[in-house]
Every structure is written in structure tokens, then in C-alpha cells.
Amino acid sequence: MRYIYKDDGVVKYIKSEHYNATFNRINGEFLRWGKTYDDDPDLCYFGPELLDIEISSGQCSGNCPFCYKSNESSLPNKYMGFDRFKQLFDTLPPTVNQIAFGITDLDSNPDFWRIMEYSKENGVIPNYTCNGKMVDEHVAEKTAELCGAVAVSYYDKNTCHDAVNHFVKAGVTQVNIHFMLAEETINNAHELIDDISTDERLKGLYGLIFLQYKPHGRGISNFTPIMDLNNFNKMLKYAESKQVSYGFDSCTTPIYLKTIENTAEYQQKLIYVEPCESGLFSYYCNADGEFFPCSFMEGEGEWKTGISSDGVNDFVSEIWYHPRIVAWRDKLINSSKSCNCEQSRVCRSCPHYDAITVCKIDKIQLEVI
Ligand code: SF4
Ligand code: SF4
């Protein structure tokens, strides 16, 4: 399959018969369509749109009780150095619009800023997620200069709010909070929503992003994925009542679809949601340069090991069309096809973590709020 690629310095265009996309580097606006504007392609045939690259792991002073990587302060630090990153980056196709970097403590990778600079200089907008520690004026200014967005993981209220404040003051336009959503944390989400509407440090926050808990890593005996969709719905309605902008990871899409399916805003909200896109539009790479559908699949099931990018020459044929990820795509694309559910046509659900799609197990009766 062939495509035409154009880049005017601000907007990138990809045109082909079954996949078309534009990406605006300045405001982050991204549009994707298929043969017609009404089509949603199942796959970007020419490479990933988004890469999620872990550039450090192991040692981390956050010690968050739910860390899905099981990072902690007693572990040795491991990081992806600049040369390794550059070698990989130079093989990437022009479909890659953004790279989301995952870092433990901000000083865990001595090449952190150099990696981000190289990415930006070469037309790919970086963003990163951090634990909020060590964020000072210097870090915030560098982030404003180089990044399209930054996310702070919420585990300690003041660390998070202070970091957000630094980033906003430095002029980062998209500062998000990542909140791990589980049955055990949903009440804290209400508290955070209150903070967002009252705490001066959070003025200018772009959005609150919910990441549904997956049973992987350290939190496995203490946390449970969302089971009560009425509570989930109430929490979203509470955020809306406080005019707090929210979003969520694509893992949460199935349960979100169920909460909106019989509402007047269904069609409008549907435009903004994307079901799991792992290996279809995005791809995760760990600090060793190994590829997995997403970060939560690392070490799980048939993904005990990833697809090595060592010595790769042609990213698309060797990594994007590796037989293992091609087989994964079939599973993911068909993951919700057999559901007896109105959302089946637009939904994809996790092929691995059944527990995050309670909608598949129980017939949901949502209370009217
Ligand atoms: S029941 Fe199936 S199709 Fe319906 S929302 Fe859940 S995962 Fe998606
Ligand atoms: S594969 Fe599962 S855990 Fe990974 S992004 Fe998709 S839904 Fe989430």
C-alpha cells in the first residue's frame, strides 16, 4: 500500500486510499479518517502515530503503592542512553507524530533533555510523564521549551500540585494529572476534583486523566479495577458539575461507552473516544529497546519478552509488521465483536486484562443521575 506524505513545517499530512491523517505540531490537533470522512481505519498501515518510550526504569523514589512497573528506590537504575535512542529514532517512519516518554525520577536518565531536544529538532513533539518530584523552575522552563504536554502522576497531593504549578507558570500549555482509578481510589478522585476547582496551584491545569487500574505490578493485592459503573458515572458527572476537563486511557473506553450509551450526548462524546489502539496506532518500547503492544503487556502472557529493535534497519517491515504484533492486531480488532452489546461496532476491549471490562461480565443497569 502506498501513501503520500507532506510536511509544511507545522502540519503533517498522510494521504492514502484507506488511511488519511493530519497532525498540527503547534496545537496538537490530530485528525484521522479512512476511505471517506465517516470511515475509521482499524490500523495505521504505515507505522505508529504515537510511541510510548520508557527511558528509565527500576530505581524510583516515588515508591507508589500501585506502580505497575514495580519500580522502587532499592532497585538499580536502568536507562536508555542517547545513542540507543537516536539509533531507534532514525529508523522511524514519518507517521510518528508524538513520543510519550516515561521516566522515573527526573535525574534517572542523564540524556533526558538531549533525547527530547533531538526528538523536537527532528519534527516529533515529545511529552513525558513524571512523578512530580524534582520539578523546579529550570525543569519547568525546559519542558515549556521542548514539550507539547507533560503529565504528573498523582500519588502525593502536594508534590503533584506543586509540580503542576511550576509547569503552568513556565508556560507549558497542556499540563495533565494522571490519576490511577480503581475501586479503592475512586473516592480520592472526588477530592482531587474539588482541589482542581479550588486550589490556586491547579489553575491552568489542562485535564485530569484517569488511568484505569490493571492488575500488573506492585498493586496487585491492594487494588481492584472499576467494578461499579454507577460510581464511575457519578464521579464523571461530579467532574462535569465542577467544570473539570477529564479524559482517560483507551483501556477505559469500554466502560465509558456503557456510561454514555443511552444519553443525548452519545454521538458527540463518541467522537472524542478511542478504544485500545495498542499495536494499531501506538506502540510501546521499554528501556532495553524491546517493543510490546502497550506498557501493561510487558511480561504478560505471550509478551514475556518483546520484539527487539537491536540492529533494526527498516522499522516498518521489521517492527511494525513483525508477525507477533500482526497476530496481536487480529485479537484486538476482534476483541469486542462477539459482545451482545450496542457498542460492539465501535468498541475494542483488552485482549489480556478481562477484569477491566466489567461491562462484558455484567448486564449494566445505570442509575439515572
Ligand atoms: S460489552 Fe463489549 S462491546 Fe460493550 S462496551 Fe463492553 S467491551 Fe465494549
Ligand atoms: S492492551 Fe489492554 S492494558 Fe494495554 S492499552 Fe490496550 S486495553 Fe490497555
Tab-separated table of N, CA, C and O in Angstrom, residues 180-287:
chain	number	residue	atom	x	y	z
A	180	MET	N	-4.645	7.273	38.958
A	180	MET	CA	-4.883	5.835	38.849
A	180	MET	C	-6.253	5.527	39.459
A	180	MET	O	-6.483	5.734	40.647
A	181	LEU	N	-7.150	5.055	38.617
A	181	LEU	CA	-8.536	4.842	39.025
A	181	LEU	C	-8.799	3.368	39.317
A	181	LEU	O	-8.658	2.512	38.441
A	182	ALA	N	-9.159	3.112	40.567
A	182	ALA	CA	-9.501	1.749	40.997
A	182	ALA	C	-10.679	1.872	41.951
A	182	ALA	O	-11.011	2.979	42.395
A	183	GLU	N	-11.303	0.753	42.276
A	183	GLU	CA	-12.394	0.803	43.262
A	183	GLU	C	-11.920	1.485	44.543
A	183	GLU	O	-12.660	2.219	45.178
A	184	GLU	N	-10.652	1.253	44.902
A	184	GLU	CA	-10.116	1.758	46.166
A	184	GLU	C	-9.739	3.234	46.102
A	184	GLU	O	-9.443	3.850	47.134
A	185	THR	N	-9.645	3.816	44.888
A	185	THR	CA	-9.179	5.214	44.804
A	185	THR	C	-10.269	6.165	44.317
A	185	THR	O	-10.036	7.375	44.255
A	186	ILE	N	-11.428	5.631	43.965
A	186	ILE	CA	-12.423	6.481	43.306
A	186	ILE	C	-12.900	7.614	44.228
A	186	ILE	O	-13.167	8.729	43.759
A	187	ASN	N	-12.923	7.375	45.541
A	187	ASN	CA	-13.309	8.471	46.442
A	187	ASN	C	-12.265	9.581	46.447
A	187	ASN	O	-12.594	10.757	46.551
A	188	ASN	N	-10.978	9.195	46.324
A	188	ASN	CA	-9.931	10.228	46.262
A	188	ASN	C	-10.061	11.071	45.006
A	188	ASN	O	-9.622	12.210	44.969
A	189	ALA	N	-10.636	10.480	43.962
A	189	ALA	CA	-10.822	11.247	42.723
A	189	ALA	C	-11.764	12.426	42.980
A	189	ALA	O	-11.548	13.516	42.448
A	190	HIS	N	-12.777	12.206	43.821
A	190	HIS	CA	-13.698	13.310	44.154
A	190	HIS	C	-12.926	14.439	44.842
A	190	HIS	O	-13.141	15.613	44.568
A	191	GLU	N	-12.024	14.041	45.746
A	191	GLU	CA	-11.230	15.044	46.471
A	191	GLU	C	-10.346	15.830	45.494
A	191	GLU	O	-10.228	17.049	45.586
A	192	LEU	N	-9.752	15.102	44.546
A	192	LEU	CA	-8.891	15.774	43.566
A	192	LEU	C	-9.720	16.722	42.690
A	192	LEU	O	-9.281	17.830	42.360
A	193	ILE	N	-10.922	16.298	42.320
A	193	ILE	CA	-11.798	17.177	41.522
A	193	ILE	C	-12.095	18.459	42.307
A	193	ILE	O	-12.046	19.565	41.758
A	194	ASP	N	-12.350	18.316	43.619
A	194	ASP	CA	-12.556	19.512	44.455
A	194	ASP	C	-11.316	20.392	44.424
A	194	ASP	O	-11.407	21.611	44.287
A	195	ASP	N	-10.150	19.763	44.562
A	195	ASP	CA	-8.897	20.541	44.537
A	195	ASP	C	-8.762	21.316	43.231
A	195	ASP	O	-8.351	22.472	43.227
A	196	ILE	N	-9.082	20.647	42.125
A	196	ILE	CA	-8.889	21.295	40.815
A	196	ILE	C	-9.772	22.537	40.703
A	196	ILE	O	-9.376	23.528	40.101
A	197	SER	N	-10.938	22.480	41.334
A	197	SER	CA	-11.779	23.669	41.210
A	197	SER	C	-11.501	24.711	42.295
A	197	SER	O	-12.055	25.803	42.234
A	198	THR	N	-10.647	24.397	43.259
A	198	THR	CA	-10.408	25.403	44.324
A	198	THR	C	-8.937	25.752	44.544
A	198	THR	O	-8.622	26.849	44.964
A	199	ASP	N	-8.020	24.828	44.292
A	199	ASP	CA	-6.610	25.056	44.651
A	199	ASP	C	-5.935	25.934	43.591
A	199	ASP	O	-5.901	25.574	42.416
A	200	GLU	N	-5.411	27.062	44.041
A	200	GLU	CA	-4.774	28.027	43.115
A	200	GLU	C	-3.659	27.387	42.296
A	200	GLU	O	-3.397	27.779	41.167
A	201	ARG	N	-2.979	26.387	42.878
A	201	ARG	CA	-1.853	25.760	42.168
A	201	ARG	C	-2.310	25.006	40.929
A	201	ARG	O	-1.520	24.731	40.035
A	202	LEU	N	-3.586	24.673	40.881
A	202	LEU	CA	-4.075	23.879	39.748
A	202	LEU	C	-4.819	24.727	38.713
A	202	LEU	O	-5.357	24.182	37.747
A	203	LYS	N	-4.812	26.036	38.927
A	203	LYS	CA	-5.402	26.915	37.896
A	203	LYS	C	-4.531	26.767	36.645
A	203	LYS	O	-3.309	26.869	36.726
A	204	GLY	N	-5.149	26.535	35.523
A	204	GLY	CA	-4.350	26.372	34.290
A	204	GLY	C	-4.087	24.913	33.966
A	204	GLY	O	-3.490	24.607	32.926
A	205	LEU	N	-4.542	24.006	34.850
A	205	LEU	CA	-4.421	22.573	34.527
A	205	LEU	C	-5.219	22.275	33.260
A	205	LEU	O	-6.334	22.765	33.097
A	206	TYR	N	-4.661	21.478	32.373
A	206	TYR	CA	-5.355	21.187	31.111
A	206	TYR	C	-6.424	20.119	31.314
A	206	TYR	O	-7.548	20.265	30.863
A	207	GLY	N	-6.046	19.039	31.982
A	207	GLY	CA	-7.045	17.984	32.156
A	207	GLY	C	-6.646	16.965	33.212
A	207	GLY	O	-5.469	16.805	33.555
A	208	LEU	N	-7.672	16.305	33.718
A	208	LEU	CA	-7.483	15.205	34.674
A	208	LEU	C	-7.676	13.916	33.877
A	208	LEU	O	-8.748	13.692	33.301
A	209	ILE	N	-6.638	13.107	33.830
A	209	ILE	CA	-6.697	11.897	33.009
A	209	ILE	C	-6.761	10.678	33.928
A	209	ILE	O	-5.863	10.466	34.752
A	210	PHE	N	-7.833	9.902	33.770
A	210	PHE	CA	-7.987	8.692	34.565
A	210	PHE	C	-7.349	7.510	33.844
A	210	PHE	O	-7.633	7.275	32.667
A	211	LEU	N	-6.509	6.796	34.566
A	211	LEU	CA	-5.894	5.583	34.022
A	211	LEU	C	-6.464	4.417	34.820
A	211	LEU	O	-6.255	4.335	36.041
A	212	GLN	N	-7.210	3.577	34.154
A	212	GLN	CA	-7.841	2.502	34.921
A	212	GLN	C	-6.783	1.514	35.429
A	212	GLN	O	-5.856	1.144	34.684
A	213	TYR	N	-6.949	1.097	36.666
A	213	TYR	CA	-6.015	0.133	37.263
A	213	TYR	C	-6.046	-1.203	36.512
A	213	TYR	O	-7.114	-1.732	36.210
A	214	LYS	N	-4.852	-1.688	36.180
A	214	LYS	CA	-4.705	-3.031	35.594
A	214	LYS	C	-3.946	-3.894	36.594
A	214	LYS	O	-2.961	-3.403	37.187
A	215	PRO	N	-4.366	-5.138	36.800
A	215	PRO	CA	-3.684	-5.972	37.799
A	215	PRO	C	-2.295	-6.396	37.337
A	215	PRO	O	-2.085	-7.502	36.848
A	216	HIS	N	-1.351	-5.520	37.468
A	216	HIS	CA	0.014	-5.755	36.989
A	216	HIS	C	0.934	-4.962	37.913
A	216	HIS	O	0.677	-3.792	38.194
A	217	GLY	N	1.981	-5.609	38.397
A	217	GLY	CA	2.952	-4.889	39.225
A	217	GLY	C	2.607	-4.894	40.693
A	217	GLY	O	1.892	-5.763	41.195
A	218	ARG	N	3.072	-3.845	41.389
A	218	ARG	CA	3.040	-3.857	42.846
A	218	ARG	C	1.638	-3.809	43.465
A	218	ARG	O	1.441	-4.292	44.587
A	219	GLY	N	0.679	-3.226	42.776
A	219	GLY	CA	-0.625	-3.012	43.420
A	219	GLY	C	-1.527	-4.218	43.427
A	219	GLY	O	-2.655	-4.160	43.917
A	220	ILE	N	-1.021	-5.342	42.954
A	220	ILE	CA	-1.902	-6.457	42.611
A	220	ILE	C	-2.767	-6.965	43.774
A	220	ILE	O	-3.900	-7.366	43.583
A	221	SER	N	-2.244	-6.896	45.024
A	221	SER	CA	-3.083	-7.408	46.114
A	221	SER	C	-3.873	-6.298	46.801
A	221	SER	O	-4.662	-6.578	47.706
A	222	ASN	N	-3.677	-5.057	46.393
A	222	ASN	CA	-4.352	-3.961	47.102
A	222	ASN	C	-5.376	-3.187	46.278
A	222	ASN	O	-6.103	-2.367	46.828
A	223	PHE	N	-5.394	-3.405	44.987
A	223	PHE	CA	-6.295	-2.609	44.141
A	223	PHE	C	-7.143	-3.504	43.236
A	223	PHE	O	-6.735	-4.614	42.880
A	224	THR	N	-8.302	-2.971	42.875
A	224	THR	CA	-9.251	-3.706	42.028
A	224	THR	C	-9.692	-2.782	40.890
A	224	THR	O	-10.003	-1.615	41.147
A	225	PRO	N	-9.742	-3.290	39.663
A	225	PRO	CA	-10.270	-2.446	38.587
A	225	PRO	C	-11.706	-2.033	38.876
A	225	PRO	O	-12.396	-2.654	39.693
A	226	ILE	N	-12.162	-1.001	38.177
A	226	ILE	CA	-13.520	-0.478	38.405
A	226	ILE	C	-14.575	-1.564	38.154
A	226	ILE	O	-14.604	-2.181	37.096
A	227	MET	N	-15.407	-1.804	39.185
A	227	MET	CA	-16.470	-2.799	39.094
A	227	MET	C	-17.848	-2.133	39.093
A	227	MET	O	-18.807	-2.670	38.550
A	228	ASP	N	-17.942	-0.982	39.759
A	228	ASP	CA	-19.240	-0.337	39.937
A	228	ASP	C	-19.361	0.840	38.971
A	228	ASP	O	-18.834	1.927	39.213
A	229	LEU	N	-20.050	0.594	37.860
A	229	LEU	CA	-20.149	1.640	36.843
A	229	LEU	C	-21.029	2.804	37.293
A	229	LEU	O	-20.903	3.911	36.768
A	230	ASN	N	-21.910	2.577	38.257
A	230	ASN	CA	-22.698	3.700	38.761
A	230	ASN	C	-21.801	4.689	39.506
A	230	ASN	O	-21.919	5.901	39.331
A	231	ASN	N	-20.895	4.168	40.291
A	231	ASN	CA	-19.946	5.047	40.986
A	231	ASN	C	-19.045	5.777	40.005
A	231	ASN	O	-18.739	6.953	40.166
A	232	PHE	N	-18.606	5.039	38.996
A	232	PHE	CA	-17.752	5.623	37.953
A	232	PHE	C	-18.502	6.766	37.266
A	232	PHE	O	-17.976	7.875	37.098
A	233	ASN	N	-19.748	6.519	36.909
A	233	ASN	CA	-20.578	7.520	36.237
A	233	ASN	C	-20.786	8.739	37.138
A	233	ASN	O	-20.687	9.887	36.686
A	234	LYS	N	-21.027	8.486	38.424
A	234	LYS	CA	-21.238	9.602	39.363
A	234	LYS	C	-19.987	10.468	39.445
A	234	LYS	O	-20.058	11.689	39.512
A	235	MET	N	-18.836	9.806	39.435
A	235	MET	CA	-17.582	10.552	39.531
A	235	MET	C	-17.393	11.434	38.298
A	235	MET	O	-16.995	12.595	38.401
A	236	LEU	N	-17.706	10.908	37.112
A	236	LEU	CA	-17.585	11.711	35.890
A	236	LEU	C	-18.570	12.890	35.925
A	236	LEU	O	-18.226	14.012	35.562
A	237	LYS	N	-19.771	12.600	36.376
A	237	LYS	CA	-20.779	13.671	36.465
A	237	LYS	C	-20.336	14.727	37.481
A	237	LYS	O	-20.579	15.924	37.292
A	238	TYR	N	-19.698	14.281	38.538
A	238	TYR	CA	-19.202	15.237	39.536
A	238	TYR	C	-18.151	16.155	38.903
A	238	TYR	O	-18.177	17.374	39.089
A	239	ALA	N	-17.237	15.562	38.123
A	239	ALA	CA	-16.216	16.370	37.437
A	239	ALA	C	-16.897	17.379	36.510
A	239	ALA	O	-16.524	18.557	36.477
A	240	GLU	N	-17.920	16.919	35.786
A	240	GLU	CA	-18.617	17.826	34.858
A	240	GLU	C	-19.308	18.954	35.634
A	240	GLU	O	-19.290	20.112	35.213
A	241	SER	N	-19.886	18.602	36.802
A	241	SER	CA	-20.584	19.635	37.583
A	241	SER	C	-19.612	20.702	38.084
A	241	SER	O	-19.985	21.836	38.325
A	242	LYS	N	-18.341	20.310	38.238
A	242	LYS	CA	-17.317	21.268	38.703
A	242	LYS	C	-16.545	21.864	37.528
A	242	LYS	O	-15.525	22.506	37.710
A	243	GLN	N	-16.993	21.550	36.314
A	243	GLN	CA	-16.350	22.026	35.082
A	243	GLN	C	-14.872	21.649	35.007
A	243	GLN	O	-14.019	22.450	34.601
A	244	VAL	N	-14.583	20.461	35.458
A	244	VAL	CA	-13.221	19.929	35.383
A	244	VAL	C	-13.112	19.086	34.110
A	244	VAL	O	-13.873	18.132	33.924
A	245	SER	N	-12.178	19.449	33.234
A	245	SER	CA	-11.988	18.671	31.997
A	245	SER	C	-11.331	17.343	32.344
A	245	SER	O	-10.340	17.317	33.090
A	246	TYR	N	-11.870	16.285	31.802
A	246	TYR	CA	-11.270	14.982	32.094
A	246	TYR	C	-11.111	14.172	30.816
A	246	TYR	O	-11.736	14.442	29.780
A	247	GLY	N	-10.242	13.193	30.911
A	247	GLY	CA	-10.047	12.230	29.837
A	247	GLY	C	-9.664	10.921	30.486
A	247	GLY	O	-9.664	10.807	31.723
A	248	PHE	N	-9.365	9.931	29.693
A	248	PHE	CA	-8.938	8.660	30.285
A	248	PHE	C	-8.136	7.885	29.275
A	248	PHE	O	-8.101	8.224	28.082
A	249	ASP	N	-7.465	6.849	29.760
A	249	ASP	CA	-6.693	6.000	28.850
A	249	ASP	C	-7.664	5.171	27.997
A	249	ASP	O	-8.844	5.005	28.352
A	250	SER	N	-7.157	4.649	26.895
A	250	SER	CA	-8.063	3.924	25.997
A	250	SER	C	-8.542	2.619	26.621
A	250	SER	O	-9.563	2.069	26.197
A	251	CYS	N	-7.860	2.131	27.653
A	251	CYS	CA	-8.313	0.922	28.359
A	251	CYS	C	-9.682	1.141	29.002
A	251	CYS	O	-10.415	0.193	29.278
A	252	THR	N	-10.007	2.399	29.291
A	252	THR	CA	-11.256	2.726	29.989
A	252	THR	C	-12.417	2.917	29.018
A	252	THR	O	-13.582	3.020	29.428
A	253	THR	N	-12.119	2.964	27.721
A	253	THR	CA	-13.165	3.256	26.734
A	253	THR	C	-14.391	2.343	26.845
A	253	THR	O	-15.530	2.840	26.837
A	254	PRO	N	-14.246	1.006	26.950
A	254	PRO	CA	-15.468	0.185	27.005
A	254	PRO	C	-16.409	0.594	28.133
A	254	PRO	O	-17.614	0.762	27.900
A	255	ILE	N	-15.892	0.796	29.344
A	255	ILE	CA	-16.826	1.128	30.434
A	255	ILE	C	-17.362	2.545	30.260
A	255	ILE	O	-18.486	2.845	30.645
A	256	TYR	N	-16.578	3.411	29.641
A	256	TYR	CA	-17.089	4.756	29.360
A	256	TYR	C	-18.225	4.693	28.340
A	256	TYR	O	-19.253	5.349	28.496
A	257	LEU	N	-18.027	3.892	27.295
A	257	LEU	CA	-19.087	3.755	26.283
A	257	LEU	C	-20.390	3.317	26.936
A	257	LEU	O	-21.477	3.779	26.575
A	258	LYS	N	-20.282	2.408	27.909
A	258	LYS	CA	-21.507	1.936	28.570
A	258	LYS	C	-22.173	3.059	29.376
A	258	LYS	O	-23.390	3.091	29.492
A	259	THR	N	-21.367	3.966	29.908
A	259	THR	CA	-21.989	5.035	30.717
A	259	THR	C	-22.662	6.085	29.841
A	259	THR	O	-23.511	6.818	30.318
A	260	ILE	N	-22.265	6.161	28.571
A	260	ILE	CA	-22.886	7.213	27.736
A	260	ILE	C	-23.891	6.649	26.735
A	260	ILE	O	-24.533	7.412	26.032
A	261	GLU	N	-24.044	5.314	26.674
A	261	GLU	CA	-24.746	4.748	25.513
A	261	GLU	C	-26.204	5.198	25.360
A	261	GLU	O	-26.674	5.330	24.256
A	262	ASN	N	-26.881	5.469	26.460
A	262	ASN	CA	-28.279	5.889	26.292
A	262	ASN	C	-28.483	7.368	26.592
A	262	ASN	O	-29.574	7.780	26.993
A	263	THR	N	-27.459	8.147	26.410
A	263	THR	CA	-27.585	9.571	26.728
A	263	THR	C	-27.739	10.399	25.456
A	263	THR	O	-27.341	9.963	24.370
A	264	ALA	N	-28.250	11.604	25.631
A	264	ALA	CA	-28.466	12.506	24.485
A	264	ALA	C	-27.129	12.922	23.868
A	264	ALA	O	-27.062	13.268	22.694
A	265	GLU	N	-26.052	12.899	24.659
A	265	GLU	CA	-24.753	13.376	24.158
A	265	GLU	C	-23.921	12.264	23.534
A	265	GLU	O	-22.745	12.472	23.210
A	266	TYR	N	-24.519	11.072	23.398
A	266	TYR	CA	-23.730	9.915	22.951
A	266	TYR	C	-22.918	10.201	21.680
A	266	TYR	O	-21.706	10.013	21.655
A	267	GLN	N	-23.569	10.665	20.626
A	267	GLN	CA	-22.878	10.859	19.344
A	267	GLN	C	-21.748	11.871	19.477
A	267	GLN	O	-20.662	11.675	18.944
A	268	GLN	N	-22.005	12.923	20.206
A	268	GLN	CA	-21.000	13.967	20.359
A	268	GLN	C	-19.790	13.449	21.150
A	268	GLN	O	-18.635	13.666	20.769
A	269	LYS	N	-20.062	12.712	22.229
A	269	LYS	CA	-18.961	12.212	23.054
A	269	LYS	C	-18.179	11.103	22.347
A	269	LYS	O	-16.970	10.960	22.540
A	270	LEU	N	-18.895	10.340	21.530
A	270	LEU	CA	-18.241	9.231	20.822
A	270	LEU	C	-17.059	9.715	19.971
A	270	LEU	O	-16.050	9.024	19.824
A	271	ILE	N	-17.170	10.912	19.437
A	271	ILE	CA	-16.112	11.467	18.579
A	271	ILE	C	-14.785	11.561	19.338
A	271	ILE	O	-13.714	11.415	18.770
A	272	TYR	N	-14.886	11.777	20.644
A	272	TYR	CA	-13.664	12.020	21.426
A	272	TYR	C	-13.039	10.761	22.007
A	272	TYR	O	-11.995	10.827	22.630
A	273	VAL	N	-13.692	9.620	21.854
A	273	VAL	CA	-13.125	8.430	22.488
A	273	VAL	C	-12.455	7.525	21.464
A	273	VAL	O	-12.873	7.444	20.316
A	274	GLU	N	-11.404	6.884	21.937
A	274	GLU	CA	-10.738	5.901	21.082
A	274	GLU	C	-10.535	4.643	21.915
A	274	GLU	O	-9.954	4.704	22.994
A	275	PRO	N	-11.011	3.511	21.399
A	275	PRO	CA	-10.745	2.278	22.148
A	275	PRO	C	-9.271	1.880	22.017
A	275	PRO	O	-8.530	2.509	21.247
A	276	CYS	N	-8.890	0.835	22.720
A	276	CYS	CA	-7.480	0.427	22.767
A	276	CYS	C	-6.844	0.464	21.369
A	276	CYS	O	-7.340	-0.136	20.422
A	277	GLU	N	-5.719	1.154	21.268
A	277	GLU	CA	-5.055	1.351	19.975
A	277	GLU	C	-3.663	0.709	19.963
A	277	GLU	O	-2.872	0.947	19.062
A	278	SER	N	-3.396	-0.139	20.981
A	278	SER	CA	-2.058	-0.727	21.114
A	278	SER	C	-1.697	-1.592	19.920
A	278	SER	O	-2.408	-2.552	19.607
A	279	GLY	N	-0.620	-1.265	19.285
A	279	GLY	CA	-0.186	-2.044	18.130
A	279	GLY	C	-0.959	-1.722	16.863
A	279	GLY	O	-0.648	-2.255	15.801
A	280	LEU	N	-1.992	-0.858	16.984
A	280	LEU	CA	-2.752	-0.428	15.802
A	280	LEU	C	-2.340	0.990	15.400
A	280	LEU	O	-2.153	1.284	14.225
A	281	PHE	N	-2.234	1.847	16.414
A	281	PHE	CA	-1.815	3.228	16.165
A	281	PHE	C	-0.673	3.636	17.097
A	281	PHE	O	-0.027	4.644	16.879
A	282	SER	N	-0.484	2.882	18.167
A	282	SER	CA	0.584	3.214	19.116
A	282	SER	C	1.415	1.960	19.395
A	282	SER	O	0.994	0.833	19.078
A	283	TYR	N	2.565	2.197	19.996
A	283	TYR	CA	3.490	1.088	20.241
A	283	TYR	C	4.343	1.481	21.444
A	283	TYR	O	4.735	2.650	21.573
A	284	TYR	N	4.629	0.508	22.294
A	284	TYR	CA	5.430	0.785	23.493
A	284	TYR	C	6.807	0.152	23.372
A	284	TYR	O	6.940	-0.989	22.910
A	285	CYS	N	7.809	0.894	23.802
A	285	CYS	CA	9.197	0.399	23.776
A	285	CYS	C	9.798	0.563	25.167
A	285	CYS	O	9.691	1.645	25.759
A	286	ASN	N	10.387	-0.489	25.709
A	286	ASN	CA	10.956	-0.360	27.058
A	286	ASN	C	12.397	0.175	27.000
A	286	ASN	O	12.955	0.412	25.911
A	287	ALA	N	12.993	0.355	28.161
A	287	ALA	CA	14.321	0.975	28.231
A	287	ALA	C	15.397	0.118	27.561
A	287	ALA	O	16.496	0.623	27.248
